[in-house]
Coordinates of C-alpha atoms in Angstrom, one line a residue:
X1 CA -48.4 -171.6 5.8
X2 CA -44.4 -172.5 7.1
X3 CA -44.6 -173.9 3.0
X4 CA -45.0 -170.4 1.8
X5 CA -42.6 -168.4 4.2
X6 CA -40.2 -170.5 3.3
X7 CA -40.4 -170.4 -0.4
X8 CA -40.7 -166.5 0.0
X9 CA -37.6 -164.4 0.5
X10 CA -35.7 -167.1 2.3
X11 CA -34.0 -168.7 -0.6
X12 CA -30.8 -167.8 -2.0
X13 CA -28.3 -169.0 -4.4
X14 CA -24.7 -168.7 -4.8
X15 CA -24.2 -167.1 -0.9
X16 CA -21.8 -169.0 0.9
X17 CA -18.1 -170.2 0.3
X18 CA -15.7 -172.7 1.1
X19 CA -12.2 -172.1 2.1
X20 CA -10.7 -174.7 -0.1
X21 CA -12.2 -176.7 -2.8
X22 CA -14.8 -180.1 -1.5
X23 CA -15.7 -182.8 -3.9
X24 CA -18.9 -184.7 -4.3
X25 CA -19.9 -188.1 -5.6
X26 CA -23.3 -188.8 -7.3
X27 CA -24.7 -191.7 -8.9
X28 CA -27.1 -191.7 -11.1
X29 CA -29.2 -194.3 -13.3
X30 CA -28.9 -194.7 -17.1
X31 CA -31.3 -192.2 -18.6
X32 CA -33.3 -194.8 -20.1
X33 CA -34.2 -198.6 -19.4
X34 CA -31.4 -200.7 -20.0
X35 CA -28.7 -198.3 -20.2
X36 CA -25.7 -197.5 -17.9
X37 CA -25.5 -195.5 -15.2
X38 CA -23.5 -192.6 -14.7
X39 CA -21.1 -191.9 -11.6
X40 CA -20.5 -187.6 -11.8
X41 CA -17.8 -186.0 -9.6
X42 CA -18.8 -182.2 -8.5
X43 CA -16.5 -179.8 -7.8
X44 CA -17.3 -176.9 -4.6
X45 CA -15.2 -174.0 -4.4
X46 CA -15.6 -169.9 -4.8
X47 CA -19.2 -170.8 -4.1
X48 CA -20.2 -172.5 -7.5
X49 CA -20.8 -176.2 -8.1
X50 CA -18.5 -177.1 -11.5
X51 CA -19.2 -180.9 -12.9
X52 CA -15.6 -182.4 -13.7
X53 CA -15.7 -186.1 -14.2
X54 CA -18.7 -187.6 -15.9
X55 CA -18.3 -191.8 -16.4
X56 CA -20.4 -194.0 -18.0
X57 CA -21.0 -197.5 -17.3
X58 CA -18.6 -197.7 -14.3
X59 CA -20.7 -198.7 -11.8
X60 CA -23.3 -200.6 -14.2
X61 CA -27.0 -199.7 -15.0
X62 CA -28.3 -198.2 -11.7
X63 CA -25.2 -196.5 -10.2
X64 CA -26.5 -196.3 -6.2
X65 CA -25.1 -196.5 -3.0
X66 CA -21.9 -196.1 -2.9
X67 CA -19.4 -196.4 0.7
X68 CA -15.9 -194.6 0.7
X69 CA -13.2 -196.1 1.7
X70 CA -9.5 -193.8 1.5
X71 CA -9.1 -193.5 -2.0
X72 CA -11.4 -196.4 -2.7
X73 CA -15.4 -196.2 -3.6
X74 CA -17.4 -199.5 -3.7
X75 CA -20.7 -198.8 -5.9
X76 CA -24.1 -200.5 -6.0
X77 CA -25.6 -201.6 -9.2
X78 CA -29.0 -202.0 -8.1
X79 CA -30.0 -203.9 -11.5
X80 CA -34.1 -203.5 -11.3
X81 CA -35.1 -205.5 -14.0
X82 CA -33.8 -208.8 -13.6
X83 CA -30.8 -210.8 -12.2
X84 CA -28.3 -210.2 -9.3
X85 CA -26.7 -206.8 -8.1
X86 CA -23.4 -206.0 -8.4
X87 CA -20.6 -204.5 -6.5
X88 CA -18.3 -202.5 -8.2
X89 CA -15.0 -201.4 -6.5
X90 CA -13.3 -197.9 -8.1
X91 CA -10.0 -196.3 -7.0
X92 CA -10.8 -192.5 -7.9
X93 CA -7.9 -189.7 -8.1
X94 CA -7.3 -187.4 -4.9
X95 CA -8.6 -184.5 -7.2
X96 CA -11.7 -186.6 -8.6
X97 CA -10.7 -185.9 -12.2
X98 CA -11.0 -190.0 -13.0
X99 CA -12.2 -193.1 -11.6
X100 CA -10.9 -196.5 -12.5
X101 CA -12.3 -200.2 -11.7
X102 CA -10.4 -202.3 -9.4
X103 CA -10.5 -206.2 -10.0
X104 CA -13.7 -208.0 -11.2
X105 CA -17.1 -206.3 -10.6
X106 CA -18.7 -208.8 -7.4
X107 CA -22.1 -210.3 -8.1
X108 CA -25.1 -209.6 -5.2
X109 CA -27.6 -210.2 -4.4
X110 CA -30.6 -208.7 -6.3
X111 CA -31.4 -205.0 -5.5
X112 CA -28.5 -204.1 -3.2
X113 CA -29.4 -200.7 -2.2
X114 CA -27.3 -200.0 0.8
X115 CA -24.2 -200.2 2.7
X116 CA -22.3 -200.2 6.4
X117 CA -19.2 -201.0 7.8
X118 CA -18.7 -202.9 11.0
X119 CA -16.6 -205.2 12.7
X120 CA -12.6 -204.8 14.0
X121 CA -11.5 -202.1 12.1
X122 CA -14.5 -201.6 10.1
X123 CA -12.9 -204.9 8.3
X124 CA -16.4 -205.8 7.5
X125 CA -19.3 -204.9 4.8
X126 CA -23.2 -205.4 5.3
X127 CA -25.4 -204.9 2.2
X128 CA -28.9 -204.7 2.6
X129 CA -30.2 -206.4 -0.8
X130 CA -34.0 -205.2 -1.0
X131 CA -34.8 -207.2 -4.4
X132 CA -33.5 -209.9 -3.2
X133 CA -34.7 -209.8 0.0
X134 CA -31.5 -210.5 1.7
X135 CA -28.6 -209.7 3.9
X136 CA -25.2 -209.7 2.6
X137 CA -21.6 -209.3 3.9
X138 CA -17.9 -208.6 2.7
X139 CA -14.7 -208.7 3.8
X140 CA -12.5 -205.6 3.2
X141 CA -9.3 -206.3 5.0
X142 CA -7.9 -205.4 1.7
X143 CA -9.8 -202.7 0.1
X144 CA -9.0 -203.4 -3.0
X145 CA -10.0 -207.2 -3.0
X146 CA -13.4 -208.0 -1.0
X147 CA -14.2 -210.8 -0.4
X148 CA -17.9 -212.6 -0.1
X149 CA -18.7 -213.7 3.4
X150 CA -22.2 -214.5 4.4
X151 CA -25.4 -214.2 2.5
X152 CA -29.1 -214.5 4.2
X153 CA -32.4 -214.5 1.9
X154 CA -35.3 -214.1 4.0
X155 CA -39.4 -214.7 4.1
X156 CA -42.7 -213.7 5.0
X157 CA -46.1 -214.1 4.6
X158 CA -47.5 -211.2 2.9
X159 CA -50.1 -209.7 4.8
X160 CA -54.4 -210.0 3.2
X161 CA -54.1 -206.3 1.9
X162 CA -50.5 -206.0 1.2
X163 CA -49.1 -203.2 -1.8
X164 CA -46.4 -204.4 -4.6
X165 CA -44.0 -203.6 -2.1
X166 CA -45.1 -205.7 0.5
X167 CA -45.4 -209.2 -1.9
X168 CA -41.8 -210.4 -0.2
X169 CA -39.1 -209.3 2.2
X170 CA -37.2 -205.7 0.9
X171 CA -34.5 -204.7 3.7
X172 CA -33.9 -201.6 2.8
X173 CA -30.8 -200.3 4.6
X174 CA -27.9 -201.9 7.0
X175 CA -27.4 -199.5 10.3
X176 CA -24.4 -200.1 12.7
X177 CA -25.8 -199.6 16.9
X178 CA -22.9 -197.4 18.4
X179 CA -21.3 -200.1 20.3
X180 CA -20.8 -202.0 17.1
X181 CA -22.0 -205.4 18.1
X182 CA -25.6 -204.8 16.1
X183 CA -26.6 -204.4 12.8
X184 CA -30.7 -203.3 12.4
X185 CA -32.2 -203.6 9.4
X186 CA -35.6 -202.1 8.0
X187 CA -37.7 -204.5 6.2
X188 CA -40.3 -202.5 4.0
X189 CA -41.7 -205.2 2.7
X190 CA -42.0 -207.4 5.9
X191 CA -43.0 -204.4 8.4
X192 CA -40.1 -205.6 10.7
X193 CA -36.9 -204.2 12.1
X194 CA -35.0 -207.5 12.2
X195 CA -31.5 -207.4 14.4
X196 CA -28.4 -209.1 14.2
X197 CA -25.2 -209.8 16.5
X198 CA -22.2 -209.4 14.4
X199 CA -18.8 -211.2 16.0
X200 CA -16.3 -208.1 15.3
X201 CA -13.3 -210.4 14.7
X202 CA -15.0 -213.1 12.8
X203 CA -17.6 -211.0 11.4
X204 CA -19.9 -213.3 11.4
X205 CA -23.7 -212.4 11.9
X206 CA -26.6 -214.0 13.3
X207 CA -30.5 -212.4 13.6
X208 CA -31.1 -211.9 17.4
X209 CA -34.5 -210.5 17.2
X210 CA -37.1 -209.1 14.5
X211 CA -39.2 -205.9 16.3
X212 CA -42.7 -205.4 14.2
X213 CA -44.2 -201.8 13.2
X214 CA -47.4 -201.2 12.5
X215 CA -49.1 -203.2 9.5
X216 CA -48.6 -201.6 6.6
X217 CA -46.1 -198.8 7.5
X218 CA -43.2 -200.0 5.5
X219 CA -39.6 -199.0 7.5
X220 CA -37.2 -197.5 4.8
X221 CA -33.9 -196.1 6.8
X222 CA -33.1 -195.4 10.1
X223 CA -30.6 -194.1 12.6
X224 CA -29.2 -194.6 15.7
X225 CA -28.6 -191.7 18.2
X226 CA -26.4 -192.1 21.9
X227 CA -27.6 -189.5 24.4
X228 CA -26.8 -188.9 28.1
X229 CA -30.4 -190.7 29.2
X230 CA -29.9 -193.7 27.1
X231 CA -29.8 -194.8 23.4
X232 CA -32.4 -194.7 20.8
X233 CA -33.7 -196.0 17.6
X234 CA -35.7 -193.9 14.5
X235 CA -37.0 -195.4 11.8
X236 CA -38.7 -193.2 9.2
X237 CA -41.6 -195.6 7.0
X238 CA -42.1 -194.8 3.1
X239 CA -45.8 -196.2 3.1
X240 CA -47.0 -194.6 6.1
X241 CA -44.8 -191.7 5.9
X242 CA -44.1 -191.5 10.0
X243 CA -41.4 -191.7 12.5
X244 CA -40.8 -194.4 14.8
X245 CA -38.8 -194.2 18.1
X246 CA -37.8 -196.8 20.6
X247 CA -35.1 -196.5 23.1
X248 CA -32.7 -199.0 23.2
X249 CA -32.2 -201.8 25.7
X250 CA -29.3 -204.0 25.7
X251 CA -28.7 -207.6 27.6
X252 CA -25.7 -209.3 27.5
X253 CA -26.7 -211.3 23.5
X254 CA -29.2 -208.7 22.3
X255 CA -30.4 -205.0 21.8
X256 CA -34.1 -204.6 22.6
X257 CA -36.3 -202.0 21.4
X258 CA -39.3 -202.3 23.4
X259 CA -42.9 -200.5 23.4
X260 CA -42.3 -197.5 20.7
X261 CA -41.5 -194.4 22.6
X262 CA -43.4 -192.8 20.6
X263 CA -45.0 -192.4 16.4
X264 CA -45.1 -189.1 14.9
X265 CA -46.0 -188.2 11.1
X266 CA -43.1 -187.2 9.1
X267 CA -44.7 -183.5 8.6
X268 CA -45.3 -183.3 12.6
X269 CA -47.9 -184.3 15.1
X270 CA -51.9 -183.4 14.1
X271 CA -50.8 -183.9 9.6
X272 CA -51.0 -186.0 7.2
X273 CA -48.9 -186.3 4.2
X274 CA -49.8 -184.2 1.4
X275 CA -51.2 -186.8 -1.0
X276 CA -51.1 -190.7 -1.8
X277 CA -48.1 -190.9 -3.6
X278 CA -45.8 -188.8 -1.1
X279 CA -43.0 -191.0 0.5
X280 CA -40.7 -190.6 3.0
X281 CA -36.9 -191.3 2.2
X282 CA -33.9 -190.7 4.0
X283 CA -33.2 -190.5 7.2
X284 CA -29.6 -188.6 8.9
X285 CA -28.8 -187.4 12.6
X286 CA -26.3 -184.7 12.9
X287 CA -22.8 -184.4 14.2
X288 CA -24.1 -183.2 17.5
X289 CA -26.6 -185.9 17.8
X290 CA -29.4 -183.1 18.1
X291 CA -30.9 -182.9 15.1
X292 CA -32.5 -185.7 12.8
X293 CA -33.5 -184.6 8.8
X294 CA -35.8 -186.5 6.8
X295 CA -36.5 -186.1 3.2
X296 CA -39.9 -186.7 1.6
X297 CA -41.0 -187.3 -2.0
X298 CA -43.1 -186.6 -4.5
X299 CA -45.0 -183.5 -3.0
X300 CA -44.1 -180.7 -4.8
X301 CA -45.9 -179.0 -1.7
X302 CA -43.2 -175.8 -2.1
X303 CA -42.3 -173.9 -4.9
X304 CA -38.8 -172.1 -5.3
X305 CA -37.5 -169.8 -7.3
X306 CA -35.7 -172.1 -10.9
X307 CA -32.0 -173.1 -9.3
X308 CA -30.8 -172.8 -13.2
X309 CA -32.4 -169.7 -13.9
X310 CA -33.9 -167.5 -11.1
X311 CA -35.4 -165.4 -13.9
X312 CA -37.5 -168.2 -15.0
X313 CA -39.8 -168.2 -12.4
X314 CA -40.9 -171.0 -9.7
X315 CA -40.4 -174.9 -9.8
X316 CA -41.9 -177.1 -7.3
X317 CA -40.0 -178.8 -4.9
X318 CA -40.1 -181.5 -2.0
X319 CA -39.1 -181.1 1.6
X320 CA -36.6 -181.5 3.7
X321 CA -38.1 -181.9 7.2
X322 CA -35.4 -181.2 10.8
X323 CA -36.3 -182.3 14.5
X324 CA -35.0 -181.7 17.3
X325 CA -34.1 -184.6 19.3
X326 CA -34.9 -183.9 23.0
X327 CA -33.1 -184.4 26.2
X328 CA -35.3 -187.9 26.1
X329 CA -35.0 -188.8 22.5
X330 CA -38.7 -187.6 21.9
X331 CA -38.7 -185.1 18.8
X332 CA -39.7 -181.9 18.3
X333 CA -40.7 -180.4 15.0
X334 CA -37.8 -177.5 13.9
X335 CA -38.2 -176.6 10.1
X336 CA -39.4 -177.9 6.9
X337 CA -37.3 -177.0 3.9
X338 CA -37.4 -177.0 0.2
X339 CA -34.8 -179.5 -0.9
X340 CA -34.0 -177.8 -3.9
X341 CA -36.1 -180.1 -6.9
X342 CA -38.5 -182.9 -6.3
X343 CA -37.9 -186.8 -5.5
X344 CA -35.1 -186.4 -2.9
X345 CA -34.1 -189.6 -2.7
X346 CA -31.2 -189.4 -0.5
X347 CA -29.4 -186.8 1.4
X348 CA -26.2 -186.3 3.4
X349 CA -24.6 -184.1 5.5
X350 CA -20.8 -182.8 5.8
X351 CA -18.4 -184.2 8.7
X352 CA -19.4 -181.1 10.5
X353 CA -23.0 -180.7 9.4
X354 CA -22.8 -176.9 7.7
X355 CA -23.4 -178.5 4.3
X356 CA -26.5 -180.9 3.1
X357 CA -26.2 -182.5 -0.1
X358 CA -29.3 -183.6 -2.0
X359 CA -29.9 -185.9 -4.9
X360 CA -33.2 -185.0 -6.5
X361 CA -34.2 -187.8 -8.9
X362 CA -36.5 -186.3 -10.7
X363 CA -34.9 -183.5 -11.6
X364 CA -31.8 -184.8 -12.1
X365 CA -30.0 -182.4 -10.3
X366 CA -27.7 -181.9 -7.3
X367 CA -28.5 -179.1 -4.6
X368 CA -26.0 -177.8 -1.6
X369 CA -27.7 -176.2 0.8
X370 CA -26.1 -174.6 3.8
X371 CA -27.0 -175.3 7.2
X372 CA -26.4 -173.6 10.4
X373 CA -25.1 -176.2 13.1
X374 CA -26.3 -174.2 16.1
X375 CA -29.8 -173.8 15.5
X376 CA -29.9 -176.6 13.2
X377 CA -31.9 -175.1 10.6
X378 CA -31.3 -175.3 6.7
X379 CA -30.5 -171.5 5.5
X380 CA -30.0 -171.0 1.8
X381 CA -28.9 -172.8 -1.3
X382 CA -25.2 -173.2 -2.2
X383 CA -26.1 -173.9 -5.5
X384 CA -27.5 -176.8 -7.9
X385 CA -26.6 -178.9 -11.1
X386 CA -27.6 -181.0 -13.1
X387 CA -26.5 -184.3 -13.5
X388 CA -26.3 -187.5 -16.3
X389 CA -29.6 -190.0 -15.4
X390 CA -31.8 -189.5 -12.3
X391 CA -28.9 -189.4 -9.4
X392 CA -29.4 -192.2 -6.7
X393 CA -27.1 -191.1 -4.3
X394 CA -24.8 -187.9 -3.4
X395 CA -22.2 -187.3 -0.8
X396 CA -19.1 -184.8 0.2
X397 CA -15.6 -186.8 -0.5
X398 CA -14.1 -185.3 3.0

């Protein structure tokens, strides 16, 4: 099985270094209900991760998404249990040795889980509010003021056999086409891509068109990609756990996405996913536009040597799944990798894709994995560490 030759001689710890030093920025949730989050800065040099700023509380109870802005970070407070979200805006030290809040946190809202810049200038900030069920945007003219533009809440009709998650409306992430005039966004709850024209210089949005997946499939995150033949859309589902590909179609006030190019299951054509509670999560396309990586959760389908402790023996782990994207935008199955612990809720990849960074929420930890940008496929570990609360998000500060 690829499971087992991959868990077997391939990984490694500790291999590769950096020329200079890179910094990365989790967030994490408070370690138990009703307690703050944590925001943890991770310092990469000489090969070893090193932990060098651990805050409390600075990005409220569920410390999320967070966008980077110079030396600016606005952070998601995702606030589960009750009441709006919050946007935090920190100014954090070229050496990320400290973090410091800027102005008055800005009330969401519910559930803001994710973020994108648009607009002249990138002036402009969409938040996809999936408690809330809404659409959200900011002016950042002046980083260290935003201001509140435009705020949509929308509805549905919940289909006859519809899951906790499909009760109301949950967009789930904010995506930027490459010409900048349209913002997708995935509605899990709604089984809907729903599309809006954004006015760069007003930034102003309105929804253009809503395109529907299949009943029950529940679209998470997705990703544009701009080839020679054309543009596409991917959209990977946490309920159904498959990938979804149009290719784009633009008139003059809309982007199309038209018959689905084609539907393939996360794992590849002909599987399934491993059992009932696996769930597809993030969703990336590299530098080169010729690979997509997925991340999948709550398998433990691969077991790895301990990260902390190699001596200790094996710990399960979840995947990391690469395509190829084809001269046509169809996919083609490359590698399936262990992404270092179990429940990777998001990953990232460096500016020049050598480096994915994973945030493993069950494990609390942070992996680096190297990655070689030719062929595409994940190679060995970096290293891991652990991390203050379950981490929500983790990304290199280039």
């Amino acid at each position: 099985m690829l499971y087992k030759s991959l868990a077997a001689g391939v990984i490694a710890f500790g291999l590769p270094t950096m020329a200079s030093a890179a910094l990365i920025i989790t967030g994490s949730m408070g370690k138990a209900d009703g307690q703050p989050g944590s925001l943890n800065t991770i310092k990469y040099a000489d090969g070893k991760l090193e932990i060098i700023n651990t805050q409390v509380g600075v990005c409220g109870k569920i410390s999320s998404w967070m966008e980077f802005i110079g030396n600016h970070i606005y952070c998601l407070d995702e606030v589960w249990t009750g009441g709006n979200g919050a946007l935090y805006n920190l100014q954090v030290t070229k050496d990320g040795s400290n973090l410091t809040q800027v102005g008055n946190k800005l009330e969401m809202l519910p559930g803001p889980v994710n973020t994108a810049r648009y607009g002249q200038n990138h002036r402009g900030l969409a938040v996809a509010a999936y408690g809330g069920g809404g659409l959200q945007t900011l002016d950042i003219s002046n980083p260290a003021a935003p201001k509140t533009l435009q705020s949509t809440n929308f509805t549905m009709t919940p289909k006859p056999k519809a899951g906790d998650q499909q009760k109301s409306s949950h967009p789930h992430q904010v995506i930027l086409d490459p010409t900048g005039d349209f913002i997708a966004v995935p509605d899990l709850g709604a089984d809907l891509i729903r599309i809006f024209k954004v006015d760069k210089n007003t930034l102003e949005y309105k929804e253009s068109s809503t395109v529907v997946t299949p009943d029950y499939s529940g679209p998470r995150h997705g990703a544009f990609v701009k080839l020679n033949s054309g543009t596409y859309f991917y959209v990977v589902t946490e309920l159904s756990n498959e990938i979804i590909g149009w290719k784009v179609n633009y008139t003059d006030n809309n982007l199309e996405l038209g018959e689905k190019q084609f539907l393939v299951p996360t794992h590849g054509p002909g599987t399934s996913a491993p059992n009932n509670v696996t769930a597809a999560a993030e969703i990336v396309i590299s530098p080169d536009n010729k690979f997509l990586l997925i991340s999948s959760r709550n398998e433990k389908s691969i077991e790895i040597p301990d990260p902390e402790n190699n001596a200790a023996g094996q710990i399960p782990s979840d995947p990391i799944i690469t395509y190829a994207i084809q001269a046509d935008g169809t996919l083609r199955l490359q590698q399936i990798f262990p992404a270092g612990g179990v429940h990777p809720r998001h990953i990232s990849l460096s500016k020049d894709g050598s480096l994915v960074v994973t945030a493993l929420q069950n494990d609390n930890r942070i992996a680096l994995i190297k990655r070689d940008v030719q062929t595409g496929n994940l190679t060995e570990f970096v290293g891991t560490v652990k991390v203050e609360g379950p981490p929500m998000f983790a990304k290199l500060k280039e």
